[in-house]
Amino acid sequence: MENSEIKHIAIIMDGNRRWAKQNNIETSLGHKKGAEVLEEVAKYCNKIGLKYLTVYAFSTENWKRTKEEVGAIMKLLEIYLDRFLKTADLENIKLRILGDKEGVPENIRKKMLQMEERTKDNTGLKFNIAFNYGGRAEIVRATKIISKLVLDGKIEIDEIDEDMISDNLYTYGEEDPDLVIRTSGECRTSNFLPWQTTYSEFLFLNKYWPEFTTDDIDKAIEEYNNRHIRKGK
Ligand code: FPP
């Protein structure tokens, strides 16, 4: 890590259900294990001095899953947001939720806003959790905000540029991901950070998210560094 230029890792945490099925346990236990892994990974990324970690926890499409499964994920989120907040306080981590908070249950929305406010000045890892997130919807949202500025006469159309769009995404003020990891063997990006990952490296791993470990973070950084050395030659 010391000699690496990597600052931002983004992860599509995929395969919780297949892992549960493979182990003959309930789907909700797959998600529980996934949440435990996420906690370890976030702590580790902070420890090694990574600047940003962004994870895809729940897409706008995920509402289509059964009521039981969505309910189980919401319950887990409630528990883990509290745990992440405690860790963030202790370890100087800044938490941000990427996504449409209006669409999540009231009690969870309140927790999300509270933890963003309480950790906003923390200077360690910036830990973004994409929840009720869709990348195209994020760009539509930015377009509406900017259109309103034009309509209100606050800016001219010609002032609209790439920076202005970036500044109106959920990731405003942050650097783009250097590396995107997706677990479970699927090789798609599934509407995750389409604007922000234009220049990112991608790594697709043949293991389910609950099997992911901090060693995989080390290996991913090594792979990223090797690609960069090759690029430099
Ligand atoms: C992807 O596996 C996982 C999800 C859509 C749910 C994500 C939830 C977690 C990783 C827990 C951590 C997040 C919280 C709540 C703090 P999948 O269910 O799509 O698995 P599959 O591809 O095998 O169907």
Coordinates of N, CA and C and ligand atoms in Angstrom, one line a residue:
M1 N 0.8 -1.2 0.0 CA 0.0 0.0 0.0 C 0.9 1.3 0.0
E2 N 2.0 1.2 0.7 CA 2.8 2.4 0.9 C 3.2 3.1 -0.4
N3 N 3.6 2.2 -1.4 CA 4.0 2.8 -2.7 C 2.9 2.8 -3.7
S4 N 1.7 2.6 -3.3 CA 0.6 2.6 -4.3 C 0.0 4.0 -4.5
E5 N -0.5 4.2 -5.7 CA -1.2 5.5 -5.9 C -2.7 5.3 -5.8
I6 N -3.1 4.1 -5.4 CA -4.5 3.9 -5.3 C -5.1 4.6 -4.2
K7 N -6.2 5.3 -4.5 CA -6.9 6.1 -3.4 C -8.3 5.6 -3.2
H8 N -8.9 5.1 -4.3 CA -10.4 4.8 -4.2 C -10.7 3.4 -4.7
I9 N -11.2 2.6 -3.9 CA -11.7 1.3 -4.3 C -13.2 1.2 -4.2
A10 N -13.9 0.8 -5.3 CA -15.3 0.6 -5.3 C -15.6 -0.9 -5.4
I11 N -16.6 -1.4 -4.7 CA -16.9 -2.8 -4.7 C -18.4 -3.1 -5.0
I12 N -18.7 -4.0 -6.0 CA -20.0 -4.5 -6.2 C -20.0 -5.8 -5.4
M13 N -20.7 -5.8 -4.3 CA -20.7 -7.0 -3.4 C -21.8 -8.0 -3.8
D14 N -21.4 -8.9 -4.7 CA -22.4 -9.8 -5.3 C -22.2 -11.2 -4.8
G15 N -23.3 -12.0 -4.8 CA -23.2 -13.4 -4.5 C -23.6 -13.9 -3.2
N16 N -24.3 -13.0 -2.4 CA -24.7 -13.4 -1.0 C -25.7 -14.6 -1.1
R17 N -26.6 -14.5 -2.0 CA -27.6 -15.6 -2.1 C -27.1 -16.9 -2.6
R18 N -26.2 -16.8 -3.6 CA -25.6 -18.0 -4.1 C -24.8 -18.7 -3.1
W19 N -24.1 -17.9 -2.3 CA -23.2 -18.4 -1.2 C -24.1 -19.1 -0.2
A20 N -25.2 -18.5 0.2 CA -26.1 -19.1 1.2 C -26.7 -20.4 0.6
K21 N -27.1 -20.4 -0.6 CA -27.6 -21.6 -1.2 C -26.6 -22.7 -1.2
Q22 N -25.4 -22.4 -1.6 CA -24.3 -23.4 -1.7 C -24.0 -24.0 -0.3
N23 N -24.3 -23.2 0.7 CA -24.0 -23.7 2.1 C -25.3 -24.2 2.8
N24 N -26.4 -24.3 2.0 CA -27.6 -24.8 2.6 C -28.1 -24.0 3.8
I25 N -28.0 -22.7 3.7 CA -28.5 -21.8 4.8 C -29.4 -20.8 4.2
E26 N -30.2 -20.1 5.0 CA -31.2 -19.1 4.5 C -30.5 -18.0 3.8
T27 N -31.2 -17.4 2.9 CA -30.7 -16.2 2.1 C -30.3 -15.1 3.1
S28 N -31.1 -14.9 4.1 CA -30.8 -13.8 5.0 C -29.5 -14.0 5.7
L29 N -29.1 -15.2 5.9 CA -27.8 -15.5 6.6 C -26.6 -15.2 5.6
G30 N -26.9 -15.3 4.3 CA -25.9 -14.9 3.3 C -25.7 -13.4 3.4
H31 N -26.8 -12.6 3.5 CA -26.6 -11.2 3.6 C -26.0 -10.8 5.0
K32 N -26.3 -11.5 6.0 CA -25.7 -11.2 7.3 C -24.2 -11.4 7.2
K33 N -23.7 -12.5 6.7 CA -22.3 -12.8 6.5 C -21.7 -11.6 5.6
G34 N -22.5 -11.2 4.6 CA -22.0 -10.2 3.7 C -21.8 -8.9 4.5
A35 N -22.7 -8.6 5.4 CA -22.5 -7.3 6.2 C -21.3 -7.4 7.1
E36 N -21.1 -8.6 7.7 CA -19.9 -8.8 8.6 C -18.6 -8.6 7.8
V37 N -18.6 -9.2 6.6 CA -17.4 -9.0 5.7 C -17.2 -7.6 5.4
L38 N -18.3 -6.9 5.1 CA -18.1 -5.4 4.8 C -17.5 -4.7 5.9
E39 N -17.9 -4.9 7.1 CA -17.4 -4.2 8.3 C -15.9 -4.5 8.4
E40 N -15.5 -5.7 8.2 CA -14.0 -6.0 8.3 C -13.3 -5.3 7.2
V41 N -13.8 -5.3 6.0 CA -13.1 -4.7 4.8 C -13.0 -3.2 5.1
A42 N -14.1 -2.5 5.6 CA -14.0 -1.1 5.8 C -13.0 -0.7 6.8
K43 N -12.9 -1.5 7.9 CA -11.9 -1.2 8.9 C -10.5 -1.4 8.4
Y44 N -10.4 -2.4 7.6 CA -9.0 -2.7 7.0 C -8.6 -1.6 6.1
C45 N -9.5 -1.1 5.2 CA -9.2 -0.1 4.2 C -8.8 1.2 5.0
N46 N -9.5 1.5 6.1 CA -9.1 2.6 6.9 C -7.7 2.4 7.5
K47 N -7.4 1.2 8.0 CA -6.1 0.9 8.6 C -5.0 1.1 7.7
I48 N -5.2 0.7 6.4 CA -4.0 0.8 5.5 C -4.0 2.2 4.8
G49 N -4.9 3.1 5.2 CA -4.8 4.5 4.7 C -5.4 4.7 3.3
L50 N -6.3 3.8 2.9 CA -7.0 4.1 1.7 C -7.9 5.3 1.9
K51 N -8.1 6.1 0.8 CA -8.8 7.4 1.0 C -10.3 7.2 0.9
Y52 N -10.7 6.4 -0.1 CA -12.2 6.1 -0.3 C -12.5 4.7 -0.5
L53 N -13.6 4.2 0.1 CA -14.2 2.9 -0.2 C -15.7 3.2 -0.5
T54 N -16.1 2.7 -1.6 CA -17.5 2.8 -2.0 C -18.1 1.5 -2.3
V55 N -19.2 1.1 -1.7 CA -19.8 -0.2 -1.9 C -21.2 -0.1 -2.3
Y56 N -21.6 -1.1 -3.2 CA -23.0 -1.1 -3.7 C -23.7 -2.1 -2.8
A57 N -24.6 -1.6 -1.9 CA -25.3 -2.4 -1.0 C -26.7 -2.7 -1.4
F58 N -27.4 -1.8 -2.2 CA -28.8 -2.0 -2.5 C -29.1 -1.1 -3.7
S59 N -29.5 -1.7 -4.8 CA -29.8 -0.9 -6.0 C -31.3 -0.6 -6.0
T60 N -31.7 0.3 -6.9 CA -33.1 0.6 -7.0 C -33.9 -0.6 -7.5
E61 N -33.2 -1.5 -8.2 CA -33.8 -2.7 -8.7 C -34.1 -3.7 -7.6
N62 N -33.3 -3.7 -6.5 CA -33.4 -4.7 -5.5 C -34.7 -4.7 -4.8
W63 N -35.5 -3.6 -4.9 CA -36.9 -3.6 -4.3 C -37.8 -4.7 -4.8
K64 N -37.4 -5.2 -6.0 CA -38.2 -6.2 -6.7 C -38.1 -7.6 -6.0
R65 N -37.2 -7.8 -5.1 CA -37.0 -9.1 -4.4 C -38.2 -9.3 -3.5
T66 N -38.2 -10.5 -2.9 CA -39.4 -10.8 -2.1 C -39.4 -9.9 -0.9
K67 N -40.7 -9.8 -0.3 CA -40.9 -8.9 0.8 C -40.0 -9.4 2.0
E68 N -39.9 -10.7 2.1 CA -39.1 -11.2 3.2 C -37.6 -10.8 3.1
E69 N -37.1 -11.0 1.8 CA -35.7 -10.7 1.6 C -35.4 -9.2 1.8
V70 N -36.3 -8.3 1.2 CA -36.1 -6.9 1.4 C -36.1 -6.5 2.9
G71 N -37.1 -7.1 3.6 CA -37.2 -6.9 5.0 C -36.0 -7.3 5.8
A72 N -35.4 -8.4 5.4 CA -34.2 -8.9 6.1 C -33.0 -7.9 5.8
I73 N -32.9 -7.4 4.6 CA -31.8 -6.5 4.3 C -32.0 -5.2 5.1
M74 N -33.2 -4.7 5.1 CA -33.5 -3.4 5.9 C -33.1 -3.6 7.4
K75 N -33.5 -4.7 7.9 CA -33.2 -5.0 9.3 C -31.7 -5.0 9.5
L76 N -31.0 -5.7 8.6 CA -29.5 -5.7 8.7 C -28.9 -4.3 8.6
L77 N -29.5 -3.6 7.7 CA -29.0 -2.2 7.4 C -29.1 -1.4 8.7
E78 N -30.2 -1.5 9.4 CA -30.5 -0.8 10.6 C -29.4 -1.1 11.6
I79 N -29.2 -2.4 11.8 CA -28.2 -2.9 12.8 C -26.8 -2.4 12.4
Y80 N -26.4 -2.6 11.1 CA -25.1 -2.3 10.7 C -24.8 -0.8 10.6
L81 N -25.8 0.0 10.3 CA -25.6 1.5 10.3 C -25.1 1.9 11.7
D82 N -25.8 1.3 12.7 CA -25.4 1.7 14.1 C -23.9 1.2 14.4
R83 N -23.6 0.0 13.9 CA -22.3 -0.5 14.1 C -21.2 0.3 13.4
F84 N -21.6 0.7 12.1 CA -20.6 1.5 11.3 C -20.4 2.8 12.0
L85 N -21.5 3.4 12.5 CA -21.4 4.7 13.2 C -20.4 4.7 14.4
K86 N -20.6 3.6 15.2 CA -19.7 3.4 16.3 C -18.2 3.3 15.9
T87 N -18.0 2.5 14.9 CA -16.6 2.3 14.3 C -16.1 3.7 13.8
A88 N -17.0 4.4 13.1 CA -16.6 5.6 12.5 C -16.2 6.6 13.5
D89 N -16.9 6.7 14.6 CA -16.6 7.6 15.7 C -15.2 7.2 16.3
L90 N -15.0 5.9 16.5 CA -13.7 5.5 17.1 C -12.6 5.6 16.2
E91 N -12.8 5.4 14.9 CA -11.7 5.3 13.9 C -11.6 6.4 12.9
N92 N -12.4 7.5 13.2 CA -12.2 8.7 12.4 C -12.7 8.5 10.9
I93 N -13.7 7.6 10.7 CA -14.2 7.3 9.4 C -15.4 8.3 9.0
K94 N -15.4 8.8 7.8 CA -16.5 9.6 7.3 C -17.5 8.8 6.5
L95 N -18.7 8.8 6.9 CA -19.7 8.0 6.3 C -20.6 8.8 5.4
R96 N -20.9 8.3 4.2 CA -21.9 8.9 3.3 C -22.7 7.9 2.6
I97 N -24.0 8.2 2.5 CA -24.9 7.3 1.7 C -25.1 7.9 0.3
L98 N -24.9 7.0 -0.7 CA -25.2 7.5 -2.1 C -26.5 6.9 -2.5
G99 N -27.4 7.7 -2.9 CA -28.7 7.1 -3.3 C -29.9 8.0 -2.9
D100 N -31.1 7.5 -3.2 CA -32.3 8.3 -2.9 C -32.8 7.9 -1.5
K101 N -32.5 8.8 -0.6 CA -32.9 8.6 0.8 C -34.4 8.7 1.0
E102 N -35.1 9.4 0.1 CA -36.5 9.6 0.2 C -37.2 8.2 0.1
G103 N -36.6 7.3 -0.7 CA -37.2 6.0 -0.9 C -37.0 5.0 0.2
V104 N -36.3 5.3 1.3 CA -36.1 4.3 2.3 C -36.9 4.6 3.5
P105 N -37.2 3.6 4.3 CA -38.1 3.8 5.5 C -37.6 4.9 6.4
E106 N -38.5 5.7 7.0 CA -38.3 6.9 7.8 C -37.2 6.7 8.8
N107 N -37.3 5.6 9.6 CA -36.3 5.4 10.7 C -34.9 5.2 10.1
I108 N -34.8 4.6 9.0 CA -33.4 4.4 8.4 C -32.9 5.7 7.8
R109 N -33.9 6.4 7.1 CA -33.5 7.7 6.6 C -32.9 8.6 7.7
K110 N -33.6 8.6 8.8 CA -33.1 9.5 9.9 C -31.7 9.1 10.4
K111 N -31.5 7.8 10.5 CA -30.1 7.2 10.9 C -29.1 7.7 9.9
M112 N -29.4 7.6 8.6 CA -28.5 7.9 7.5 C -28.1 9.4 7.6
L113 N -29.1 10.3 7.8 CA -28.8 11.7 7.9 C -27.9 12.0 9.2
Q114 N -28.3 11.3 10.2 CA -27.6 11.5 11.5 C -26.1 11.1 11.4
M115 N -25.9 10.0 10.8 CA -24.5 9.5 10.7 C -23.7 10.4 9.7
E116 N -24.3 10.8 8.7 CA -23.6 11.7 7.8 C -23.2 13.0 8.5
E117 N -24.1 13.6 9.2 CA -23.9 14.8 9.9 C -22.8 14.6 11.0
R118 N -22.9 13.5 11.8 CA -22.0 13.3 12.9 C -20.5 13.0 12.4
T119 N -20.4 12.4 11.2 CA -19.0 12.0 10.8 C -18.4 13.0 9.7
K120 N -19.1 14.1 9.5 CA -18.8 14.9 8.3 C -17.4 15.5 8.4
D121 N -16.9 15.7 9.6 CA -15.5 16.3 9.7 C -14.4 15.2 9.9
N122 N -14.8 14.0 10.0 CA -13.8 12.9 10.2 C -12.8 12.9 9.0
T123 N -11.5 12.6 9.3 CA -10.5 12.8 8.2 C -9.9 11.5 7.8
G124 N -10.4 10.3 8.3 CA -9.9 9.0 7.9 C -10.6 8.6 6.6
L125 N -10.8 7.3 6.5 CA -11.4 6.7 5.3 C -12.8 7.4 5.0
K126 N -13.0 7.7 3.7 CA -14.4 8.2 3.3 C -15.1 6.9 2.8
F127 N -16.1 6.5 3.6 CA -16.8 5.2 3.4 C -18.2 5.5 2.8
N128 N -18.3 5.3 1.5 CA -19.6 5.5 0.9 C -20.4 4.3 0.7
I129 N -21.7 4.3 1.2 CA -22.5 3.1 1.0 C -23.6 3.5 0.0
A130 N -23.6 2.8 -1.2 CA -24.7 3.1 -2.2 C -25.9 2.3 -1.8
F131 N -26.9 2.9 -1.4 CA -28.2 2.3 -1.0 C -29.4 2.9 -1.6
N132 N -30.2 2.1 -2.2 CA -31.3 2.7 -3.1 C -30.7 3.6 -4.2
Y133 N -29.6 3.0 -4.7 CA -28.8 3.8 -5.7 C -29.0 3.2 -7.1
G134 N -29.1 4.1 -8.1 CA -29.0 3.8 -9.5 C -28.2 4.8 -10.2
G135 N -27.2 4.4 -11.0 CA -26.3 5.4 -11.6 C -27.0 6.3 -12.7
R136 N -27.9 5.8 -13.5 CA -28.5 6.6 -14.4 C -29.4 7.6 -13.7
A137 N -30.1 7.2 -12.7 CA -31.0 8.1 -11.9 C -30.2 9.2 -11.3
E138 N -29.0 8.8 -10.9 CA -28.1 9.9 -10.3 C -27.8 11.0 -11.3
I139 N -27.6 10.6 -12.5 CA -27.2 11.6 -13.6 C -28.5 12.4 -13.9
V140 N -29.7 11.7 -13.9 CA -30.9 12.5 -14.2 C -31.1 13.5 -13.1
R141 N -30.9 13.1 -11.8 CA -31.0 14.0 -10.7 C -30.1 15.2 -10.9
A142 N -28.8 15.0 -11.2 CA -27.9 16.1 -11.4 C -28.4 17.0 -12.5
T143 N -28.9 16.4 -13.6 CA -29.4 17.2 -14.7 C -30.6 18.1 -14.3
K144 N -31.5 17.6 -13.4 CA -32.6 18.4 -13.0 C -32.1 19.6 -12.1
I145 N -31.1 19.3 -11.2 CA -30.6 20.3 -10.3 C -30.0 21.5 -11.2
I146 N -29.2 21.1 -12.2 CA -28.5 22.0 -13.0 C -29.6 22.8 -13.9
S147 N -30.6 22.1 -14.4 CA -31.6 22.7 -15.2 C -32.3 23.8 -14.4
K148 N -32.5 23.5 -13.2 CA -33.2 24.5 -12.3 C -32.3 25.8 -12.2
L149 N -31.0 25.6 -12.0 CA -30.1 26.7 -11.9 C -30.2 27.6 -13.2
V150 N -30.4 26.9 -14.3 CA -30.5 27.7 -15.6 C -31.8 28.4 -15.6
L151 N -32.9 27.7 -15.3 CA -34.2 28.3 -15.3 C -34.3 29.5 -14.3
D152 N -33.6 29.4 -13.2 CA -33.6 30.5 -12.2 C -32.7 31.6 -12.6
G153 N -32.0 31.5 -13.7 CA -31.1 32.5 -14.2 C -29.8 32.6 -13.4
K154 N -29.5 31.5 -12.6 CA -28.3 31.5 -11.8 C -27.0 31.2 -12.6
I155 N -27.2 30.4 -13.6 CA -26.0 30.0 -14.5 C -26.5 30.1 -16.0
E156 N -25.5 30.2 -16.9 CA -25.8 30.2 -18.3 C -25.6 28.7 -18.8
I157 N -26.3 28.3 -19.8 CA -26.1 27.0 -20.4 C -24.7 26.7 -20.7
D158 N -24.0 27.6 -21.3 CA -22.6 27.4 -21.7 C -21.6 27.2 -20.5
E159 N -22.1 27.5 -19.3 CA -21.3 27.2 -18.1 C -21.3 25.8 -17.7
I160 N -22.3 25.0 -18.2 CA -22.4 23.6 -17.8 C -21.2 22.8 -18.4
D161 N -20.5 22.2 -17.5 CA -19.3 21.4 -17.9 C -19.2 20.1 -17.1
E162 N -18.2 19.3 -17.3 CA -18.1 18.0 -16.6 C -18.0 18.2 -15.1
D163 N -17.2 19.2 -14.7 CA -17.1 19.4 -13.3 C -18.4 19.7 -12.6
M164 N -19.3 20.5 -13.3 CA -20.6 20.8 -12.8 C -21.4 19.6 -12.6
I165 N -21.3 18.7 -13.5 CA -22.1 17.4 -13.4 C -21.5 16.7 -12.2
S166 N -20.2 16.5 -12.1 CA -19.6 15.8 -11.0 C -20.0 16.4 -9.7
D167 N -20.1 17.7 -9.6 CA -20.4 18.4 -8.4 C -21.8 18.2 -7.9
N168 N -22.7 17.7 -8.8 CA -24.1 17.5 -8.5 C -24.4 16.0 -8.4
L169 N -23.4 15.1 -8.4 CA -23.7 13.7 -8.1 C -23.6 13.5 -6.6
Y170 N -24.0 12.3 -6.2 CA -24.0 11.9 -4.8 C -22.5 11.9 -4.3
T171 N -21.6 11.7 -5.2 CA -20.1 11.6 -4.8 C -19.4 13.0 -4.9
Y172 N -20.2 14.1 -4.9 CA -19.6 15.4 -5.0 C -18.4 15.6 -4.1
G173 N -17.4 16.3 -4.6 CA -16.2 16.5 -3.8 C -15.2 15.4 -3.6
E174 N -15.6 14.2 -4.2 CA -14.7 13.1 -4.0 C -14.0 12.7 -5.3
E175 N -12.8 12.0 -5.2 CA -12.1 11.6 -6.4 C -12.8 10.3 -6.9
D176 N -12.6 10.1 -8.2 CA -13.3 8.9 -8.9 C -12.6 7.6 -8.4
P177 N -13.3 6.5 -8.5 CA -12.7 5.2 -8.2 C -11.5 4.9 -9.1
D178 N -10.4 4.4 -8.5 CA -9.3 3.9 -9.3 C -9.6 2.5 -9.8
L179 N -10.2 1.7 -8.9 CA -10.4 0.3 -9.1 C -11.8 -0.1 -8.7
V180 N -12.5 -0.9 -9.5 CA -13.8 -1.4 -9.2 C -13.7 -2.9 -9.1
I181 N -14.1 -3.5 -8.0 CA -14.1 -5.0 -7.8 C -15.5 -5.5 -7.9
R182 N -15.8 -6.5 -8.6 CA -17.1 -7.2 -8.5 C -16.8 -8.7 -8.2
T183 N -17.5 -9.1 -7.1 CA -17.4 -10.5 -6.8 C -18.4 -11.4 -7.5
S184 N -18.3 -12.7 -7.4 CA -19.3 -13.7 -7.8 C -19.2 -14.1 -9.3
G185 N -18.2 -13.6 -10.0 CA -18.0 -14.0 -11.3 C -18.8 -13.3 -12.4
E186 N -19.7 -12.5 -12.0 CA -20.5 -11.7 -13.0 C -19.6 -10.6 -13.5
C187 N -19.6 -10.3 -14.8 CA -18.7 -9.3 -15.4 C -19.5 -8.1 -15.9
R188 N -20.4 -7.6 -15.1 CA -21.2 -6.4 -15.5 C -21.0 -5.3 -14.5
T189 N -21.4 -4.1 -14.8 CA -21.2 -3.0 -13.8 C -22.6 -2.6 -13.2
S190 N -23.7 -3.1 -13.8 CA -25.0 -3.0 -13.3 C -25.4 -1.6 -12.7
N191 N -25.2 -0.6 -13.5 CA -25.7 0.8 -13.1 C -25.0 1.3 -11.9
F192 N -23.7 0.9 -11.6 CA -23.0 1.3 -10.5 C -22.0 2.4 -10.9
L193 N -22.1 3.6 -10.5 CA -21.2 4.7 -10.7 C -20.8 4.9 -12.2
P194 N -21.8 4.9 -13.1 CA -21.4 5.0 -14.6 C -20.6 6.2 -14.9
W195 N -20.9 7.4 -14.3 CA -20.1 8.6 -14.6 C -18.7 8.5 -14.0
Q196 N -18.7 8.0 -12.8 CA -17.4 8.1 -12.0 C -16.4 7.0 -12.4
T197 N -16.8 6.0 -13.1 CA -15.9 4.9 -13.4 C -15.4 4.8 -14.8
T198 N -15.5 6.0 -15.5 CA -15.1 6.0 -16.9 C -13.7 5.6 -17.1
Y199 N -12.8 6.0 -16.2 CA -11.4 5.7 -16.3 C -10.9 4.6 -15.3
S200 N -11.8 3.9 -14.6 CA -11.4 3.0 -13.6 C -10.9 1.7 -14.2
E201 N -10.0 1.0 -13.4 CA -9.7 -0.4 -13.7 C -10.8 -1.3 -13.1
F202 N -11.0 -2.4 -13.8 CA -12.0 -3.4 -13.3 C -11.4 -4.7 -12.9
L203 N -11.9 -5.3 -11.8 CA -11.4 -6.6 -11.4 C -12.6 -7.5 -11.1
F204 N -12.8 -8.6 -11.8 CA -13.9 -9.4 -11.6 C -13.4 -10.7 -10.9
L205 N -13.9 -11.0 -9.7 CA -13.4 -12.1 -8.9 C -14.4 -13.3 -8.9
N206 N -13.8 -14.5 -9.0 CA -14.6 -15.7 -9.0 C -14.9 -16.2 -7.6
K207 N -15.3 -15.4 -6.7 CA -15.7 -15.8 -5.4 C -16.9 -15.0 -4.9
Y208 N -17.7 -15.6 -4.1 CA -18.9 -14.8 -3.6 C -18.5 -13.8 -2.5
W209 N -19.3 -12.8 -2.4 CA -19.0 -11.7 -1.5 C -18.7 -12.2 0.0
P210 N -19.5 -13.1 0.5 CA -19.2 -13.6 1.9 C -17.9 -14.3 2.0
E211 N -17.3 -14.7 0.9 CA -16.0 -15.4 1.0 C -14.8 -14.4 0.8
F212 N -15.1 -13.1 0.6 CA -14.1 -12.1 0.4 C -13.4 -11.8 1.7
T213 N -12.1 -11.5 1.6 CA -11.3 -11.2 2.9 C -10.4 -10.0 2.6
T214 N -9.8 -9.6 3.7 CA -8.9 -8.4 3.6 C -7.7 -8.8 2.7
D215 N -7.4 -10.1 2.7 CA -6.3 -10.5 1.7 C -6.6 -10.2 0.3
D216 N -7.9 -10.3 0.0 CA -8.4 -9.9 -1.4 C -8.2 -8.4 -1.7
I217 N -8.3 -7.6 -0.6 CA -8.0 -6.2 -0.8 C -6.5 -6.0 -1.2
D218 N -5.6 -6.7 -0.4 CA -4.2 -6.6 -0.7 C -3.9 -7.1 -2.1
K219 N -4.5 -8.2 -2.5 CA -4.2 -8.7 -3.8 C -4.7 -7.8 -4.9
A220 N -5.9 -7.2 -4.7 CA -6.5 -6.3 -5.6 C -5.6 -5.0 -5.8
I221 N -5.0 -4.6 -4.7 CA -4.1 -3.4 -4.8 C -2.9 -3.8 -5.6
E222 N -2.4 -5.0 -5.3 CA -1.2 -5.5 -6.0 C -1.5 -5.5 -7.5
E223 N -2.6 -6.1 -7.9 CA -3.0 -6.2 -9.3 C -3.1 -4.8 -9.9
Y224 N -3.7 -3.9 -9.2 CA -3.8 -2.5 -9.7 C -2.4 -1.9 -9.9
N225 N -1.6 -2.1 -8.9 CA -0.2 -1.6 -9.1 C 0.5 -2.2 -10.3
N226 N 0.4 -3.5 -10.5 CA 1.0 -4.2 -11.6 C 0.5 -3.6 -12.9
R227 N -0.8 -3.4 -13.0 CA -1.4 -2.8 -14.3 C -0.8 -1.4 -14.5
H228 N -0.6 -0.7 -13.4 CA -0.1 0.7 -13.6 C 1.4 0.7 -14.0
I229 N 2.2 -0.3 -13.5 CA 3.6 -0.4 -13.9 C 3.6 -0.7 -15.4
R230 N 2.7 -1.7 -15.8 CA 2.7 -2.0 -17.2 C 2.3 -0.9 -18.1
K231 N 1.3 -0.1 -17.6 CA 0.9 1.1 -18.4 C 2.0 2.1 -18.5
G232 N 2.8 2.2 -17.5 CA 3.9 3.2 -17.5 C 5.1 2.8 -18.4
K233 N 5.1 1.5 -18.8 CA 6.3 1.1 -19.6 C 6.1 1.4 -21.1
Ligands
FPP1 C1 -25.6 -9.1 -3.5 O1 -25.8 -10.5 -3.4 C2 -26.1 -8.5 -2.2 C3 -27.2 -7.6 -2.1 C4 -28.0 -7.2 -3.1 C5 -27.5 -7.2 -0.7 C6 -26.3 -6.5 -0.2 C7 -26.2 -6.5 1.2 C8 -25.0 -6.7 1.9 C9 -23.8 -7.1 1.2 C10 -25.0 -6.6 3.3 C11 -24.2 -5.4 3.6 C12 -25.0 -4.3 3.5 C13 -25.7 -3.8 4.5 C14 -27.1 -4.1 4.6 C15 -25.0 -3.0 5.5 P1 -27.0 -11.1 -4.1 O2 -28.1 -11.1 -3.1 O3 -27.4 -10.3 -5.3 O4 -26.5 -12.5 -4.4 P2 -26.8 -13.4 -5.7 O5 -26.1 -12.7 -6.8 O6 -26.2 -14.7 -5.4 O7 -28.3 -13.5 -5.9

